[in-house]
């Protein structure tokens, strides 16, 4: 059932067991699975069924630190959430991403990869993915990995009709949960803003916050402030340890035999490090995206190598006579260290139309990230050279230790952390079951629970975690 506003929903007399705040990939997945188990759920979607500039304006905020996207651009506020501008790249976090890295403080999950394994097949069906191929080593340091580009499932388009037809789902659009009420042990209600006006307090036995990797922290920070600590009673880590995947072109490569790598249908290949390489170099996980260029790009690259790397230029010139076929751009995306000072705060001066403070996002890349991108290129370049598969040239900004380019991709629009999962409430917000520490009926869905980010795009993992949370809720609520 779909309701265009809270008043219409209230008149219907629907009685849910679980209230889900947010109709993006996590919220929609949880709602569908609970409904299939005959558990009635209400889903509050702050936006409507299409983009609206007024609604989108609620997401405006401020970034303090490194250059980043405008906050009202990097996510979407209507049904389906940011799946509506998702590019579709999919890969689950590696098993090593769940493990602590002794050389990086505060890394590791309280669960291991095998905790999400039972849900990956279902996740593949949800995201319309073909089966993943196993990784293949190029050397002891670098492995070929597969990222799959799904048809970029829009959750509104794929699942909207199912939600509308389900007797166990009430989807309430244009309805913004502005804050939660709590007494330090459970959520007792939620203030609702709908159709541009306050609509009082809503009650339900269980609540799931699934508003996105920035908004989850914002909602809980504001709720906790309003409730004098009654929503997140142990809040030291709330909003902290926020992460992105920085994205930059870090170099080029000359590839004599591009058929040596398996590329996708747009001639791209992906590579990541082995655990041994990360441990030896004391770096974070990374992904290299090799984008093939046509032959005419090779000569220009050889010319640019003539001064900076004459040996490589000579090798490349000789290879031209051996049917050298392509050059490639090398883009790197990498894991950020979880640092408490990278955080989401509430503005002291700016509020949205419902009176909720806007976000101030503090984020800064550290020397650990700089070393990771530099070492990623060195490891990849050494692998290509040792196997005679190609040669790598570093981008000038990286080779000369210059500032990160401000006209680059900057990041992946991957918002992780802020309500991280863990066993220590001083450094985490939710436990291994995504339940807020100390609260009996409050859960969090989405990538904000990631304690560490790995290098893979987060959607596959966050949907698998949503399936896992759904199973936990089914046992708890039934």
Coordinates of C-alpha atoms in Angstrom, one line a residue:
X1 CA 0.0 0.0 0.0
X2 CA 1.2 3.5 -0.8
X3 CA 0.1 6.6 1.0
X4 CA 0.9 10.2 -0.1
X5 CA 1.4 11.6 3.3
X6 CA 1.1 10.7 6.9
X7 CA -2.5 11.8 7.4
X8 CA -3.7 9.4 4.8
X9 CA -1.7 6.6 6.4
X10 CA -3.1 7.4 9.8
X11 CA -6.7 7.2 8.6
X12 CA -6.1 3.7 7.2
X13 CA -5.5 2.3 10.6
X14 CA -2.5 0.2 9.6
X15 CA -0.7 -1.4 12.6
X16 CA 3.0 -2.2 11.9
X17 CA 5.4 -4.2 13.9
X18 CA 8.4 -2.5 12.4
X19 CA 8.9 1.1 11.3
X20 CA 11.6 1.6 8.6
X21 CA 12.9 5.1 8.0
X22 CA 14.1 5.3 4.4
X23 CA 13.1 3.6 1.2
X24 CA 16.5 3.2 -0.4
X25 CA 18.3 -0.2 -1.1
X26 CA 18.6 -1.1 2.6
X27 CA 15.1 0.0 3.7
X28 CA 13.4 -1.5 0.7
X29 CA 15.2 -4.8 1.1
X30 CA 14.3 -5.1 4.8
X31 CA 10.7 -4.2 4.1
X32 CA 10.3 -6.8 1.4
X33 CA 11.8 -9.6 3.4
X34 CA 9.7 -8.8 6.5
X35 CA 6.5 -8.5 4.5
X36 CA 7.2 -11.9 2.9
X37 CA 7.3 -13.3 6.4
X38 CA 3.9 -11.7 7.1
X39 CA 5.3 -9.1 9.4
X40 CA 3.5 -5.7 8.8
X41 CA 5.9 -2.9 8.3
X42 CA 5.6 0.8 7.6
X43 CA 8.3 2.6 5.5
X44 CA 8.6 6.3 5.8
X45 CA 10.1 7.9 2.7
X46 CA 11.0 11.6 3.1
X47 CA 10.7 12.3 -0.6
X48 CA 8.1 11.4 -3.2
X49 CA 8.2 9.2 -6.3
X50 CA 10.4 11.6 -8.3
X51 CA 13.1 14.2 -7.9
X52 CA 11.9 17.4 -6.4
X53 CA 14.2 20.4 -5.8
X54 CA 12.4 21.5 -2.6
X55 CA 12.7 18.0 -1.1
X56 CA 16.3 17.7 -2.3
X57 CA 17.1 21.0 -0.5
X58 CA 16.8 19.3 2.8
X59 CA 20.1 17.6 2.1
X60 CA 22.2 20.8 1.8
X61 CA 25.1 21.1 4.1
X62 CA 28.7 22.1 4.5
X63 CA 32.0 20.2 3.9
X64 CA 35.0 21.1 6.0
X65 CA 38.4 19.8 5.0
X66 CA 39.3 18.2 1.6
X67 CA 37.3 19.2 -1.5
X68 CA 34.1 17.1 -1.9
X69 CA 30.8 17.0 -3.7
X70 CA 28.0 19.3 -2.6
X71 CA 26.0 17.4 0.0
X72 CA 22.6 18.0 -1.8
X73 CA 24.2 16.4 -5.0
X74 CA 25.9 13.4 -3.6
X75 CA 22.7 11.6 -2.6
X76 CA 19.0 11.7 -3.6
X77 CA 15.9 12.3 -1.5
X78 CA 13.1 10.3 -3.1
X79 CA 11.9 6.7 -3.2
X80 CA 14.7 4.4 -4.1
X81 CA 17.2 6.8 -2.6
X82 CA 20.6 7.0 -4.2
X83 CA 20.0 3.9 -6.2
X84 CA 18.4 6.4 -8.5
X85 CA 21.8 7.7 -9.6
X86 CA 23.8 4.6 -8.9
X87 CA 26.2 3.4 -11.7
X88 CA 25.7 -0.2 -10.8
X89 CA 29.2 -1.4 -9.9
X90 CA 29.1 -4.4 -7.6
X91 CA 31.5 -6.4 -5.6
X92 CA 31.2 -7.7 -2.0
X93 CA 33.9 -6.7 0.5
X94 CA 36.8 -9.2 0.5
X95 CA 37.3 -11.6 3.4
X96 CA 40.4 -9.7 4.5
X97 CA 38.4 -6.4 4.7
X98 CA 36.6 -7.8 7.8
X99 CA 39.9 -8.6 9.5
X100 CA 41.8 -6.0 11.6
X101 CA 45.0 -4.6 10.1
X102 CA 47.5 -4.4 12.9
X103 CA 49.2 -1.5 11.2
X104 CA 46.0 0.6 11.0
X105 CA 44.2 1.4 14.3
X106 CA 40.5 0.7 14.7
X107 CA 40.2 -1.6 11.7
X108 CA 38.2 -4.9 11.5
X109 CA 34.6 -5.9 12.0
X110 CA 32.9 -7.9 14.8
X111 CA 31.8 -10.3 12.1
X112 CA 33.6 -12.1 9.3
X113 CA 32.8 -12.5 5.7
X114 CA 31.2 -15.8 6.3
X115 CA 28.4 -13.9 8.2
X116 CA 27.2 -12.4 4.9
X117 CA 28.0 -15.4 2.7
X118 CA 24.5 -17.0 3.1
X119 CA 22.9 -13.8 1.7
X120 CA 25.1 -13.2 -1.3
X121 CA 23.0 -15.3 -3.7
X122 CA 19.9 -13.5 -2.7
X123 CA 21.7 -10.2 -3.0
X124 CA 22.7 -11.1 -6.5
X125 CA 19.1 -11.6 -7.4
X126 CA 18.1 -8.3 -5.8
X127 CA 20.7 -6.4 -7.8
X128 CA 20.3 -8.4 -11.0
X129 CA 23.9 -9.8 -11.0
X130 CA 25.4 -12.7 -12.9
X131 CA 27.6 -15.0 -10.8
X132 CA 31.0 -13.5 -9.8
X133 CA 34.2 -15.1 -11.1
X134 CA 37.0 -16.0 -8.7
X135 CA 40.0 -13.7 -8.3
X136 CA 43.1 -14.6 -10.4
X137 CA 46.6 -13.7 -9.2
X138 CA 49.0 -11.8 -11.6
X139 CA 51.7 -12.0 -9.1
X140 CA 52.2 -12.5 -5.3
X141 CA 51.2 -8.8 -4.9
X142 CA 48.4 -8.1 -7.5
X143 CA 45.3 -10.1 -8.5
X144 CA 42.7 -9.6 -11.2
X145 CA 39.3 -9.1 -9.6
X146 CA 35.9 -8.8 -11.1
X147 CA 33.5 -5.8 -10.6
X148 CA 30.2 -6.4 -12.2
X149 CA 28.1 -3.6 -13.5
X150 CA 24.5 -4.5 -12.9
X151 CA 21.7 -2.9 -14.9
X152 CA 21.9 -0.3 -12.1
X153 CA 18.8 -1.4 -10.4
X154 CA 16.5 1.5 -9.4
X155 CA 14.7 0.2 -6.4
X156 CA 11.6 2.3 -7.1
X157 CA 11.3 0.9 -10.6
X158 CA 12.1 -2.7 -9.8
X159 CA 10.2 -3.0 -6.5
X160 CA 7.7 -0.1 -6.4
X161 CA 4.8 -2.2 -7.7
X162 CA 5.5 -5.0 -5.2
X163 CA 5.5 -2.5 -2.3
X164 CA 2.3 -1.0 -3.6
X165 CA 0.6 -4.4 -3.8
X166 CA 1.8 -5.9 -0.5
X167 CA -0.9 -5.9 2.2
X168 CA 2.0 -6.1 4.8
X169 CA 3.7 -2.9 3.6
X170 CA 2.6 0.7 4.1
X171 CA 4.9 3.0 2.2
X172 CA 4.3 6.6 3.3
X173 CA 5.8 9.1 1.0
X174 CA 6.6 12.8 1.6
X175 CA 6.9 11.9 5.3
X176 CA 10.1 12.9 7.1
X177 CA 11.0 11.4 10.5
X178 CA 12.6 14.5 12.0
X179 CA 13.7 12.9 15.2
X180 CA 13.2 9.8 17.4
X181 CA 12.2 9.8 21.1
X182 CA 13.9 7.5 23.5
X183 CA 14.3 6.8 27.2
X184 CA 17.8 5.3 27.1
X185 CA 16.7 1.7 26.7
X186 CA 14.2 1.9 23.8
X187 CA 12.6 4.1 21.2
X188 CA 9.3 5.4 22.5
X189 CA 8.2 7.4 19.4
X190 CA 9.1 9.4 16.4
X191 CA 8.2 13.0 15.4
X192 CA 6.8 13.1 11.8
X193 CA 6.9 16.0 9.3
X194 CA 4.7 15.3 6.3
X195 CA 3.4 17.4 3.4
X196 CA 5.5 20.3 4.7
X197 CA 3.9 20.3 8.2
X198 CA 4.4 18.6 11.6
X199 CA 2.1 15.7 12.2
X200 CA 2.8 14.7 15.8
X201 CA 4.3 11.5 17.2
X202 CA 4.3 8.0 15.7
X203 CA 4.7 4.8 17.7
X204 CA 5.9 1.3 16.7
X205 CA 7.4 -1.7 18.6
X206 CA 10.7 -1.6 16.5
X207 CA 12.5 1.0 14.4
X208 CA 15.1 0.7 11.7
X209 CA 17.0 3.8 10.6
X210 CA 18.0 3.4 6.9
X211 CA 18.2 6.9 5.6
X212 CA 21.7 6.7 4.1
X213 CA 25.4 7.0 4.9
X214 CA 25.1 10.6 5.9
X215 CA 21.5 11.0 7.1
X216 CA 21.7 8.0 9.5
X217 CA 24.2 9.9 11.6
X218 CA 22.3 13.2 11.3
X219 CA 19.0 11.7 12.4
X220 CA 20.6 9.9 15.4
X221 CA 22.7 12.9 16.4
X222 CA 19.7 15.2 16.4
X223 CA 17.4 12.7 18.1
X224 CA 20.0 12.1 20.8
X225 CA 20.4 15.8 21.4
X226 CA 16.6 16.3 21.6
X227 CA 16.2 13.2 23.9
X228 CA 19.1 14.1 26.2
X229 CA 21.0 11.0 25.3
X230 CA 17.9 8.7 25.3
X231 CA 18.3 7.5 21.7
X232 CA 22.0 6.6 21.6
X233 CA 23.0 6.3 25.2
X234 CA 26.6 5.5 24.4
X235 CA 27.3 8.1 21.8
X236 CA 31.1 8.7 21.8
X237 CA 31.4 7.2 18.3
X238 CA 28.2 8.6 16.8
X239 CA 28.9 10.4 13.6
X240 CA 32.5 9.5 13.7
X241 CA 34.8 7.3 11.6
X242 CA 33.1 8.5 8.4
X243 CA 34.7 7.1 5.2
X244 CA 34.7 7.5 1.4
X245 CA 36.6 5.8 -1.4
X246 CA 38.9 8.5 -2.9
X247 CA 39.0 8.2 -6.7
X248 CA 41.8 9.7 -8.8
X249 CA 43.6 9.0 -12.1
X250 CA 47.0 8.0 -10.8
X251 CA 48.9 7.1 -14.0
X252 CA 48.9 5.5 -17.4
X253 CA 50.1 2.1 -18.7
X254 CA 51.4 0.8 -22.0
X255 CA 50.0 -2.7 -22.6
X256 CA 51.5 -4.7 -25.5
X257 CA 48.9 -7.5 -25.2
X258 CA 45.7 -6.3 -23.7
X259 CA 44.2 -9.8 -24.1
X260 CA 46.4 -10.8 -21.2
X261 CA 43.8 -9.3 -19.0
X262 CA 40.1 -10.1 -19.0
X263 CA 38.2 -6.9 -19.6
X264 CA 34.5 -6.2 -19.4
X265 CA 32.3 -5.1 -22.3
X266 CA 33.7 -1.5 -22.1
X267 CA 37.3 -2.7 -22.1
X268 CA 38.0 -2.2 -18.5
X269 CA 39.8 -4.4 -16.0
X270 CA 40.2 -4.3 -12.2
X271 CA 43.0 -5.2 -9.9
X272 CA 43.6 -5.4 -6.1
X273 CA 46.4 -6.3 -3.8
X274 CA 47.0 -9.5 -1.9
X275 CA 46.9 -9.4 1.9
X276 CA 50.7 -10.1 1.9
X277 CA 51.3 -7.0 -0.2
X278 CA 49.1 -4.8 2.0
X279 CA 50.8 -6.2 5.1
X280 CA 54.4 -5.7 3.8
X281 CA 53.8 -2.2 2.5
X282 CA 51.6 -1.2 5.5
X283 CA 48.9 0.1 3.3
X284 CA 45.1 -0.1 2.9
X285 CA 43.1 -2.0 0.3
X286 CA 42.8 -0.5 -3.1
X287 CA 41.3 -1.1 -6.5
X288 CA 43.0 -0.2 -9.8
X289 CA 40.7 0.4 -12.8
X290 CA 42.5 -0.1 -16.1
X291 CA 40.7 1.7 -18.9
X292 CA 42.0 0.8 -22.4
X293 CA 42.7 3.6 -24.8
X294 CA 43.0 3.2 -28.6
X295 CA 46.3 2.9 -30.3
X296 CA 46.6 6.6 -31.2
X297 CA 47.0 7.3 -27.5
X298 CA 50.2 5.2 -27.3
X299 CA 52.5 7.5 -29.2
X300 CA 51.6 10.5 -27.1
X301 CA 52.3 8.5 -24.0
X302 CA 55.7 7.2 -25.3
X303 CA 56.7 10.8 -26.1
X304 CA 55.9 11.9 -22.6
X305 CA 58.0 9.0 -21.2
X306 CA 61.1 10.0 -23.3
X307 CA 62.4 12.4 -20.7
X308 CA 61.0 11.1 -17.4
X309 CA 61.5 7.3 -18.1
X310 CA 63.8 6.8 -21.1
X311 CA 64.2 3.1 -20.5
X312 CA 60.4 2.5 -20.5
X313 CA 60.1 4.7 -23.6
X314 CA 62.7 2.6 -25.4
X315 CA 60.9 -0.6 -24.4
X316 CA 57.6 0.8 -25.6
X317 CA 59.1 2.0 -28.9
X318 CA 60.5 -1.5 -29.5
X319 CA 57.1 -3.0 -28.7
X320 CA 55.5 -0.9 -31.4
X321 CA 57.2 -3.1 -33.9
X322 CA 55.7 -6.1 -32.1
X323 CA 52.1 -5.0 -32.7
X324 CA 51.8 -2.8 -29.6
X325 CA 48.0 -2.2 -29.4
X326 CA 47.0 0.0 -26.6
X327 CA 47.7 2.4 -23.8
X328 CA 45.5 2.6 -20.7
X329 CA 44.5 5.0 -18.0
X330 CA 44.9 3.8 -14.5
X331 CA 42.3 5.0 -12.0
X332 CA 42.7 4.1 -8.3
X333 CA 40.0 4.0 -5.6
X334 CA 41.1 3.0 -2.2
X335 CA 40.1 2.4 1.4
X336 CA 40.3 5.2 3.9
X337 CA 41.6 4.5 7.4
X338 CA 38.8 4.8 10.0
X339 CA 39.7 8.0 11.8
X340 CA 37.5 9.5 14.5
X341 CA 38.1 13.1 13.3
X342 CA 36.4 12.3 10.0
X343 CA 32.9 12.9 11.2
X344 CA 29.4 14.2 10.7
X345 CA 28.3 17.0 13.0
X346 CA 25.2 19.1 13.3
X347 CA 25.3 22.7 12.1
X348 CA 24.9 25.2 14.9
X349 CA 23.5 27.8 12.5
X350 CA 21.8 26.2 9.6
X351 CA 18.5 24.2 9.7
X352 CA 16.2 22.6 7.1
X353 CA 12.6 23.6 6.7
X354 CA 11.5 21.1 9.4
X355 CA 13.9 22.7 11.9
X356 CA 16.5 19.9 11.8
X357 CA 20.2 21.1 11.8
X358 CA 22.0 20.6 8.6
X359 CA 25.1 18.5 8.2
X360 CA 28.7 19.6 8.6
X361 CA 30.9 16.9 7.1
X362 CA 34.5 16.9 8.3
X363 CA 36.8 14.8 6.2
X364 CA 40.5 14.8 5.5
X365 CA 42.7 12.2 3.7
X366 CA 45.7 11.2 5.8
X367 CA 49.2 10.3 5.0
X368 CA 48.1 6.7 5.2
X369 CA 45.8 7.3 2.2
X370 CA 48.6 9.1 0.3
X371 CA 51.0 6.2 0.9
X372 CA 48.3 3.7 -0.2
X373 CA 47.7 5.3 -3.6
X374 CA 51.5 5.7 -4.3
X375 CA 52.2 2.1 -3.2
X376 CA 49.3 0.8 -5.3
X377 CA 50.9 2.1 -8.4
X378 CA 54.3 0.8 -7.5
X379 CA 53.0 -2.7 -6.8
X380 CA 51.0 -2.7 -10.0
X381 CA 53.9 -1.3 -12.1
X382 CA 56.3 -3.8 -10.7
X383 CA 53.9 -6.6 -11.4
X384 CA 53.5 -5.5 -15.0
X385 CA 57.2 -5.1 -15.5
X386 CA 58.2 -8.4 -13.9
X387 CA 55.7 -10.3 -16.0
X388 CA 56.4 -8.2 -19.1
X389 CA 52.7 -7.4 -19.4
X390 CA 53.3 -3.7 -19.6
X391 CA 54.8 -0.5 -18.1
X392 CA 53.3 2.1 -15.8
X393 CA 53.9 5.8 -15.7
X394 CA 52.8 7.7 -12.5
X395 CA 50.7 10.8 -12.9
X396 CA 52.7 14.0 -12.4
X397 CA 50.8 15.0 -9.2
X398 CA 51.6 11.7 -7.6
X399 CA 55.2 11.4 -8.8
X400 CA 56.0 15.0 -7.7
X401 CA 54.1 14.7 -4.4
X402 CA 51.8 17.5 -5.4
X403 CA 48.3 18.2 -4.0
X404 CA 45.4 15.9 -5.1
X405 CA 43.9 17.2 -8.3
X406 CA 40.7 19.2 -7.6
X407 CA 39.3 18.6 -11.0
X408 CA 39.2 14.8 -10.5
X409 CA 36.4 12.4 -9.5
X410 CA 37.3 13.0 -5.8
X411 CA 35.3 10.1 -4.5
X412 CA 32.8 7.4 -5.3
X413 CA 29.8 8.9 -3.6
X414 CA 30.3 6.0 -1.2
X415 CA 29.2 7.1 2.3
X416 CA 30.4 4.7 5.0
X417 CA 30.8 4.8 8.7
X418 CA 29.2 7.2 11.3
X419 CA 27.2 4.4 13.0
X420 CA 29.9 1.8 12.8
X421 CA 29.5 -1.8 13.9
X422 CA 31.6 -3.1 16.8
X423 CA 31.8 -4.6 20.3
X424 CA 33.2 -1.5 22.1
X425 CA 30.5 1.2 22.5
X426 CA 33.3 3.8 22.9
X427 CA 34.3 3.2 19.3
X428 CA 31.1 1.9 17.7
X429 CA 27.3 2.6 17.6
X430 CA 25.7 -0.7 16.7
X431 CA 26.5 -4.3 17.6
X432 CA 27.1 -7.3 15.3
X433 CA 23.3 -7.5 14.7
X434 CA 23.1 -3.7 13.7
X435 CA 21.3 -2.9 17.0
X436 CA 22.2 0.3 18.7
X437 CA 24.2 -0.4 21.8
X438 CA 21.9 -0.3 24.9
X439 CA 18.7 0.1 22.9
X440 CA 16.2 -2.8 22.7
X441 CA 14.3 -1.8 19.6
X442 CA 16.5 0.4 17.5
X443 CA 18.5 -0.9 14.5
X444 CA 20.5 0.7 11.7
X445 CA 20.6 -0.4 8.0
X446 CA 23.0 0.6 5.3
X447 CA 26.7 1.3 4.8
X448 CA 26.9 3.7 7.8
X449 CA 27.4 0.6 9.9
X450 CA 30.7 -0.3 8.0
X451 CA 33.6 -0.2 10.5
X452 CA 36.1 -0.3 7.6
X453 CA 35.4 0.2 3.9
X454 CA 37.6 -2.1 1.9
X455 CA 38.0 -1.1 -1.7
X456 CA 34.8 -2.5 -3.2
X457 CA 31.7 -0.4 -4.0
X458 CA 29.4 -0.7 -0.9
X459 CA 26.1 -1.6 -2.4
X460 CA 26.5 -5.3 -2.6
X461 CA 27.7 -5.6 1.0
X462 CA 25.0 -3.3 2.4
X463 CA 22.2 -5.2 0.7
X464 CA 23.7 -8.5 2.0
X465 CA 23.8 -6.9 5.5
X466 CA 20.1 -5.8 5.1
X467 CA 19.1 -9.4 4.3
X468 CA 21.0 -10.5 7.3
X469 CA 19.3 -7.9 9.5
X470 CA 16.0 -8.9 8.2
X471 CA 16.5 -12.5 9.3
X472 CA 17.4 -11.2 12.8
X473 CA 14.3 -9.0 12.9
X474 CA 12.1 -11.8 11.8
X475 CA 13.2 -14.0 14.7
X476 CA 12.9 -11.1 17.1
X477 CA 9.6 -9.6 16.0
X478 CA 7.6 -12.8 15.2

